[in-house]
Coordinates of C-alpha atoms in Angstrom, one line a residue:
X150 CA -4.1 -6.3 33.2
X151 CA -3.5 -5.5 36.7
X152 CA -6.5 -4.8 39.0
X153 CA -5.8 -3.5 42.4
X154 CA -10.0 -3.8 43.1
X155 CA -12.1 -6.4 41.6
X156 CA -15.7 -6.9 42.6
X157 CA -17.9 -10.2 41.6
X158 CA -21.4 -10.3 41.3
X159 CA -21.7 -8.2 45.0
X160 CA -25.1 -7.6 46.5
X161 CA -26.0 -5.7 49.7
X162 CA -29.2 -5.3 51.0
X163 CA -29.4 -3.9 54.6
X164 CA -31.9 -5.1 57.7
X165 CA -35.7 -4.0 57.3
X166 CA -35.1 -3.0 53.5
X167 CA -37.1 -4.8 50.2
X168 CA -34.7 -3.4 48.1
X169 CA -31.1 -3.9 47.5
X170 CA -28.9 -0.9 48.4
X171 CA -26.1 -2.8 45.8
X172 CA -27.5 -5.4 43.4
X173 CA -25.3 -7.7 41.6
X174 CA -22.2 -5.4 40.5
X175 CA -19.4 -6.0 38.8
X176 CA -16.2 -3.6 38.8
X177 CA -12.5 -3.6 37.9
X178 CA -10.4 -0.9 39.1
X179 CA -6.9 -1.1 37.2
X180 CA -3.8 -0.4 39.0
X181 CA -2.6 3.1 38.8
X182 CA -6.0 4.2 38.0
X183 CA -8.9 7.1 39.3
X184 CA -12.4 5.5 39.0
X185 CA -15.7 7.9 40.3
X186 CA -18.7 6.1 41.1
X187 CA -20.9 8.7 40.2
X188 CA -25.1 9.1 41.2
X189 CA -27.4 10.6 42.9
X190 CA -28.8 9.8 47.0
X191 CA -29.7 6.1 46.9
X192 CA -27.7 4.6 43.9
X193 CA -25.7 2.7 45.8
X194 CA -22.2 4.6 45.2
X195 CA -21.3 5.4 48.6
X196 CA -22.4 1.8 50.1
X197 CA -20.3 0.1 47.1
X198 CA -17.4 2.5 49.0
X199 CA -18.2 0.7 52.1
X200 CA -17.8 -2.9 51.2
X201 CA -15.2 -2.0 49.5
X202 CA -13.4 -0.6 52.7
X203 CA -14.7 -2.8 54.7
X204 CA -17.2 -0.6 56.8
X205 CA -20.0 -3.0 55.8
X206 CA -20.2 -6.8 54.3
X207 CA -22.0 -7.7 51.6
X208 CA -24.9 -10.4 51.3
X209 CA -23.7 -12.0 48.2
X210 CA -20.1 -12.1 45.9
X211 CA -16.7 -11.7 46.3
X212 CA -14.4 -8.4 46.3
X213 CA -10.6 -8.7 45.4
X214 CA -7.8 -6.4 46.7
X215 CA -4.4 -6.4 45.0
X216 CA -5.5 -10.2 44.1
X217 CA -6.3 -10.9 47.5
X218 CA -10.1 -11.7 48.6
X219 CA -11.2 -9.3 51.4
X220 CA -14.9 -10.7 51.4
X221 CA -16.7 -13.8 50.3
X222 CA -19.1 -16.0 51.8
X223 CA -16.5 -17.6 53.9
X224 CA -14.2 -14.7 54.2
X225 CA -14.5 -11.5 55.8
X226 CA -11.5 -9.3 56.5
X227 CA -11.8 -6.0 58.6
X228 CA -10.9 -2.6 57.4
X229 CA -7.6 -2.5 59.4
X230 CA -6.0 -5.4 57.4
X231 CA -7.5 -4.4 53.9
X232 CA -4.7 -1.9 53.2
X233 CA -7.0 1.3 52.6
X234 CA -6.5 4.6 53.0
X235 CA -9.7 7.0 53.3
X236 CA -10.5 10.4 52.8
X237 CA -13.7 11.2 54.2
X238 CA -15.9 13.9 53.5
X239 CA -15.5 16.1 56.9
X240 CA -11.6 15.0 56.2
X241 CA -11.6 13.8 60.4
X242 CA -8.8 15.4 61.3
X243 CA -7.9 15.9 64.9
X244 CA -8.0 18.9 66.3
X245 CA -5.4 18.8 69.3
X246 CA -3.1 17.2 66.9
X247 CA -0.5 19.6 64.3
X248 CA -0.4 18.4 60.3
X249 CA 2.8 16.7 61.5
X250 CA 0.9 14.2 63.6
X251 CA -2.5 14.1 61.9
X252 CA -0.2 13.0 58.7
X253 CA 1.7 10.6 60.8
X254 CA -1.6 9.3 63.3
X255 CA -1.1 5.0 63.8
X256 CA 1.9 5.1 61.4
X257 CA 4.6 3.8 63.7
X258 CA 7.3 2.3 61.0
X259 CA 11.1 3.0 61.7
X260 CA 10.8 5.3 58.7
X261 CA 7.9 7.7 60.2
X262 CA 9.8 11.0 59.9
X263 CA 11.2 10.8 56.5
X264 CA 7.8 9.0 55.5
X265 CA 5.6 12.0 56.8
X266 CA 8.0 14.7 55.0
X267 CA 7.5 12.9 52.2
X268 CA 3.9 12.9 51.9
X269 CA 3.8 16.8 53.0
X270 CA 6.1 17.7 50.6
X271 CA 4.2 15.8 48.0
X272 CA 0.8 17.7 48.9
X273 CA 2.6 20.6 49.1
X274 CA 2.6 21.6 53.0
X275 CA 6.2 21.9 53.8
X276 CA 6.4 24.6 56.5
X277 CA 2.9 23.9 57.9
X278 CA 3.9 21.0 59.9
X279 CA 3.1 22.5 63.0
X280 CA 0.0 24.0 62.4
X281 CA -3.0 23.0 63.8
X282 CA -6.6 22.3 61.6
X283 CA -8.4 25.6 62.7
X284 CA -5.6 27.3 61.2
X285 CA -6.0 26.1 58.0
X286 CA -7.7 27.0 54.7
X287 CA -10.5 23.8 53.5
X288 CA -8.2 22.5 50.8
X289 CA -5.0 22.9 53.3
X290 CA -7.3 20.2 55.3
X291 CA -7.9 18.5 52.7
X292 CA -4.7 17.9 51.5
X293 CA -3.9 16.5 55.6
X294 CA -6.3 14.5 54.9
X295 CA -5.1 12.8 52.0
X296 CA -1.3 12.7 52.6
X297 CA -2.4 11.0 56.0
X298 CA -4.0 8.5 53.6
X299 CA -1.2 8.0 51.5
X300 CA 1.5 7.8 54.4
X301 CA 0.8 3.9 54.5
X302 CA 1.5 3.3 50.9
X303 CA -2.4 1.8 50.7
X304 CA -3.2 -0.7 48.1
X305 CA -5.8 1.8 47.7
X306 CA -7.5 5.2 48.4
X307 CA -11.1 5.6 49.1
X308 CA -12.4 9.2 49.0
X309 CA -16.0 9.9 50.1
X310 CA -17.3 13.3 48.3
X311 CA -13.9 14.9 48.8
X312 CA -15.0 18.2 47.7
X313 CA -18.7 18.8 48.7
X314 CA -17.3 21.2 51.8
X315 CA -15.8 23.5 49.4
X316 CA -16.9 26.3 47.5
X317 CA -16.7 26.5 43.8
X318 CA -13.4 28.1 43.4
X319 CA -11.5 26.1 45.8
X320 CA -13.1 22.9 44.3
X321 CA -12.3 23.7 40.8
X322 CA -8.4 23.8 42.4
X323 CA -8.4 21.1 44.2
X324 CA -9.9 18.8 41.4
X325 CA -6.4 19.5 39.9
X326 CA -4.4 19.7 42.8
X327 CA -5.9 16.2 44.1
X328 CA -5.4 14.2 41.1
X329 CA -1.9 15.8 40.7
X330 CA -1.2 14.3 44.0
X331 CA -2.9 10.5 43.6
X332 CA -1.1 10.7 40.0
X333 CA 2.7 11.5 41.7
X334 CA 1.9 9.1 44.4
X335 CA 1.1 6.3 41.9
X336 CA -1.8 5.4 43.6
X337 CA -5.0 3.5 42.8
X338 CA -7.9 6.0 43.8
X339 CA -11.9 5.5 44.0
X340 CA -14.1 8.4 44.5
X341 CA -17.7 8.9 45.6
X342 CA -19.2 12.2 43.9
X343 CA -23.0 13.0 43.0
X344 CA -21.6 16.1 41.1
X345 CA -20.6 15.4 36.9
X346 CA -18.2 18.2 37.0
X347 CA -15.9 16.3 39.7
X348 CA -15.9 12.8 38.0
X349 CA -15.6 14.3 34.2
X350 CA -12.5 16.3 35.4
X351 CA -10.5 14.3 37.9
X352 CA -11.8 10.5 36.9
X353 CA -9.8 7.9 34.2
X354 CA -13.0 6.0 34.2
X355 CA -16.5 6.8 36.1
X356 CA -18.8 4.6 36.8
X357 CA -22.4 5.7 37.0
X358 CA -25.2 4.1 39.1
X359 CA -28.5 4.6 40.0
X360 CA -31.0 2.1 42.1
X361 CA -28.4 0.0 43.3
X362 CA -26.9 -1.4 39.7
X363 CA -24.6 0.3 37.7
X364 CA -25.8 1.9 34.5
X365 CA -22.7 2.6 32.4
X366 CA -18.7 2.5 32.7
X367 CA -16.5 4.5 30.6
X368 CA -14.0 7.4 30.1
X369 CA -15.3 11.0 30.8
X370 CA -15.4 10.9 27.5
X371 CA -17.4 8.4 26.6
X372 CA -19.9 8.7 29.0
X373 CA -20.5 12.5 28.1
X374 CA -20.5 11.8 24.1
X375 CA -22.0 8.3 24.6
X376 CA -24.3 8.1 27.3
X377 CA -25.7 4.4 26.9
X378 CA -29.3 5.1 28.2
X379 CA -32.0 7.6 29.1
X380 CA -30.9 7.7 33.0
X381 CA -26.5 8.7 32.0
X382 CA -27.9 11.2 29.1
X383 CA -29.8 12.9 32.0
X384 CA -27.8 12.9 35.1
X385 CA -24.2 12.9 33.6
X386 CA -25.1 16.9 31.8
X387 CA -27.5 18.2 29.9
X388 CA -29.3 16.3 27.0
X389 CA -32.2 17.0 24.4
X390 CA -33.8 13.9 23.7
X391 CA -35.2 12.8 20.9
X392 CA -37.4 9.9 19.3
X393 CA -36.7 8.6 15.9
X394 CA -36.1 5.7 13.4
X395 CA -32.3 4.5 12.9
X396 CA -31.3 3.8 9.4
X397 CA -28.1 1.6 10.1
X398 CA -27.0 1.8 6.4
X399 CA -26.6 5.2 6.1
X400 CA -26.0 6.3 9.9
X401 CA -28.9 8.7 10.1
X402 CA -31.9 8.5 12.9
X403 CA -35.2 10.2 11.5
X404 CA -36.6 12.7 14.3
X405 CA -39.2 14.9 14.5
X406 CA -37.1 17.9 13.5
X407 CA -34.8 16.0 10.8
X408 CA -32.7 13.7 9.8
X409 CA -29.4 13.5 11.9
X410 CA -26.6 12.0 11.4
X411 CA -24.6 9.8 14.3
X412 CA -21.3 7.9 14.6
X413 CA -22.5 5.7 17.0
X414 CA -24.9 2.9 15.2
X415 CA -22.4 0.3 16.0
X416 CA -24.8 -3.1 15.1
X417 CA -26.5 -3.2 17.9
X418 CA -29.7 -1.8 16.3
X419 CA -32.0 -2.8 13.9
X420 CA -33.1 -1.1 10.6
X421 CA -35.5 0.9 11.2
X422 CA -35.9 0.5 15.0
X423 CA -37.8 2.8 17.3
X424 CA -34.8 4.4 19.2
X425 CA -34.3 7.5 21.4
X426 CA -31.4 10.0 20.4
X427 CA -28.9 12.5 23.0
X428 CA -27.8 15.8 21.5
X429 CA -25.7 17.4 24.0
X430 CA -26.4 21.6 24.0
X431 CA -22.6 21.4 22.8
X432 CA -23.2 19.3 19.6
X433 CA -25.0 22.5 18.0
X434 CA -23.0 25.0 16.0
X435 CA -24.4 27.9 14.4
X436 CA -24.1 27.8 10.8
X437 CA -25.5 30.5 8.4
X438 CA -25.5 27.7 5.7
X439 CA -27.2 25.1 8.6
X440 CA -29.4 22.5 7.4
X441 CA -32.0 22.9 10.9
X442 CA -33.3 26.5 12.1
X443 CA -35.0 27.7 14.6
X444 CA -35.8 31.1 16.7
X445 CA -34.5 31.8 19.9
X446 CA -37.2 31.4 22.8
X447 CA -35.1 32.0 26.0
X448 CA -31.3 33.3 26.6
X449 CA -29.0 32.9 29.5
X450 CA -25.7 33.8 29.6
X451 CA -23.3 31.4 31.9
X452 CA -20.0 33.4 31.3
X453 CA -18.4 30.3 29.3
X454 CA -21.1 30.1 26.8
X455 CA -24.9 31.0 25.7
X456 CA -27.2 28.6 26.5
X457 CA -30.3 29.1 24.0
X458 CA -34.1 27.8 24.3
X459 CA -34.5 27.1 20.7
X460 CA -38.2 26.8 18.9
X461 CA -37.8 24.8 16.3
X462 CA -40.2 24.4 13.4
X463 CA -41.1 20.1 12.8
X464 CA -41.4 18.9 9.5
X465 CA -45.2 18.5 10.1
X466 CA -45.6 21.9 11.8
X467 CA -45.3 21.4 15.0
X468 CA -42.8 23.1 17.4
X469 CA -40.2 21.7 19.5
X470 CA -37.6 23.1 22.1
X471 CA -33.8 22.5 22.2
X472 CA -31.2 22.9 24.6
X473 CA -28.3 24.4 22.7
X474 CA -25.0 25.9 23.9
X475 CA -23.3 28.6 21.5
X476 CA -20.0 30.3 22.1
X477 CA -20.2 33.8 24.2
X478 CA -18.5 35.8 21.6
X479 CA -21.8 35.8 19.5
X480 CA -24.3 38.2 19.2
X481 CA -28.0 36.6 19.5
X482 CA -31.3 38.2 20.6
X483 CA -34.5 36.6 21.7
X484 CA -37.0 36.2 18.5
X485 CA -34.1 35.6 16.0
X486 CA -34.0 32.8 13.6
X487 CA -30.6 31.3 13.6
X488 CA -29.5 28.2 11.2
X489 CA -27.6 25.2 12.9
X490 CA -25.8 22.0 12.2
X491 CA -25.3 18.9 14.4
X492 CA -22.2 17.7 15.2
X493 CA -22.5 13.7 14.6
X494 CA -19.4 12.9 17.5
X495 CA -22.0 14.3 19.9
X496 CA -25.0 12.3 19.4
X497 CA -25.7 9.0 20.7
X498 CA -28.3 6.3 19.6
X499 CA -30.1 4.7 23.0
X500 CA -32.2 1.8 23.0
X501 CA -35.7 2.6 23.6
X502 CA -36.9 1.7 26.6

């Protein structure tokens, strides 16, 4: 496996702080790849982003570029020589400057012309060479931003929240556009975000952190069907969270409101341990024939789906809420009982904690 960043047991904790901004990390970026480090102010994502580019040094571990050690204890290389491109979140372009030369700023090889078409044409600017950044639309910047980035051939691209400046329509467009771009360029890309919807559409793997330590590393995928503790089932979507008892023979977790089956009891639970479960609002599906039922509390409609309070009736008589999301094509109303199944791909088992 090729790994164009590798980071060892890195640490960073910053003058007149207790507490460790990075604590102990480990990380693998493969070659080729586009990794998110995803979490809210203070988990550490966008200080990991520094060390990484240089812009800070760690107390403690070692970080790997294309196989060569940028920082250690002994070793300290600046950003200049690390091979980075960077994307940063106001895009710092210069304004007295046309896309032509922001593109091309400090490159200065004998192929600079054919270098900088080739990067415009690849983020889609050809004819806009000689505008100026006032002139352009937010993603039009952003996309100098990034081909002036790429125009080095880095070992790889750092992106600090590359789409917080735009609004929702332009984002949603250029989460496409940008990952269409890294992809052609065969590039190895790592992205700062605090929001889900950029890392679960644009990411190959995210990495989520909170409090300075990372919390889980997976696909989209895996991290929104398989969030590994309470913190990811939170922060990375929606979640209903349960308590119950696994029984690891049969694949069930006993909950207040049922028995429910799961896919994920993979042996690392015991029989009949005390565990927490996440249902996603998307693993309900209404089922006249439904095993569960409950009446709707609360209704809001989002455009792409329902999203239902539902009062659900506990086997010992008590009442509990749900989060569940139901297509927009049905026809609900506040106070009806509906029946419902669980879909078992979409719950996880956490340990309690």
């Amino acid at each position: 496996m090729m790994y164009d960043i590798e980071l060892k047991s890195v640490s960073k904790t910053y003058i007149g702080s207790d507490e460790a901004a990075v604590n102990n990390i480990n990380l693998t970026v493969e070659k080729g790849s586009i990794v998110t480090l995803l979490g809210p102010s203070g988990s550490g994502k966008s200080t990991t982003l520094r060390l990484i580019a240089g812009f800070e040094r760690a107390n403690s571990g070692q970080i790997t570029l294309a196989g060569k050690v940028v920082s250690d204890q002994s070793k300290w290389i600046p950003p200049e020589k690390r091979g980075i491109g960077m994307v940063f979140q106001d895009y710092a372009l210069f304004p007295h400057l046309n896309v032509f030369d922001n593109i091309g700023f400090g490159y200065k090889e004998k192929d600079r012309k054919q270098r900088i078409m080739e990067v415009i044409e690849l983020v889609n600017l050809k004819g806009y060479e000689k505008r100026y950044p006032n002139e352009l639309s937010g993603g039009q910047q952003q996309r100098v931003a990034l081909a002036r980035a790429l125009t080095r051939r880095p070992v790889v691209v750092l992106l600090d929240e590359p789409f917080s400046n735009l609004d929702t329509d332009l984002k949603n467009q250029m989460r496409i556009e940008v990952k269409r771009i890294i992809k052609e360029a065969e590039a190895t890309a790592v992205f700062v975000s605090h929001d889900q919807k950029d890392a679960l559409s644009i990411s190959d793997k995210i990495v989520v952190m909170d409090e300075g330590t990372i919390q889980q590393i997976g696909t989209p995928r895996q991290i929104y069907q398989y969030p590994k503790n309470r913190f990811v089932a939170n922060f990375v979507g929606q979640s209903n969270l349960l308590k119950g008892r696994v029984d690891t023979e049969d694949n069930t977790v006993e909950t207040r409101i049922g028995i429910i089956n799961c896919n994920t009891i993979d042996g690392g639970f015991d029989n009949k341990e005390e565990v927490l479960v996440s249902i996603r609002p998307d693993s309900f599906i209404m089922d006249h024939k439904g095993k569960l039922k409950g009446n709707i509390k609360e209704l809001s409609y989002t455009g792409e789906a329902i999203e239902v309070v539902l009062e659900v009736q506990t086997p010992n008589n008590k009442k509990h809420n749900l989060l569940i999301r139901v297509s927009p094509d049905k026809v609900i109303h506040i106070g009806e009982e509906i029946k419902f199944n669980i879909i078992p791909n979409f719950v996880s088992v956490i340990k309690k904690e």
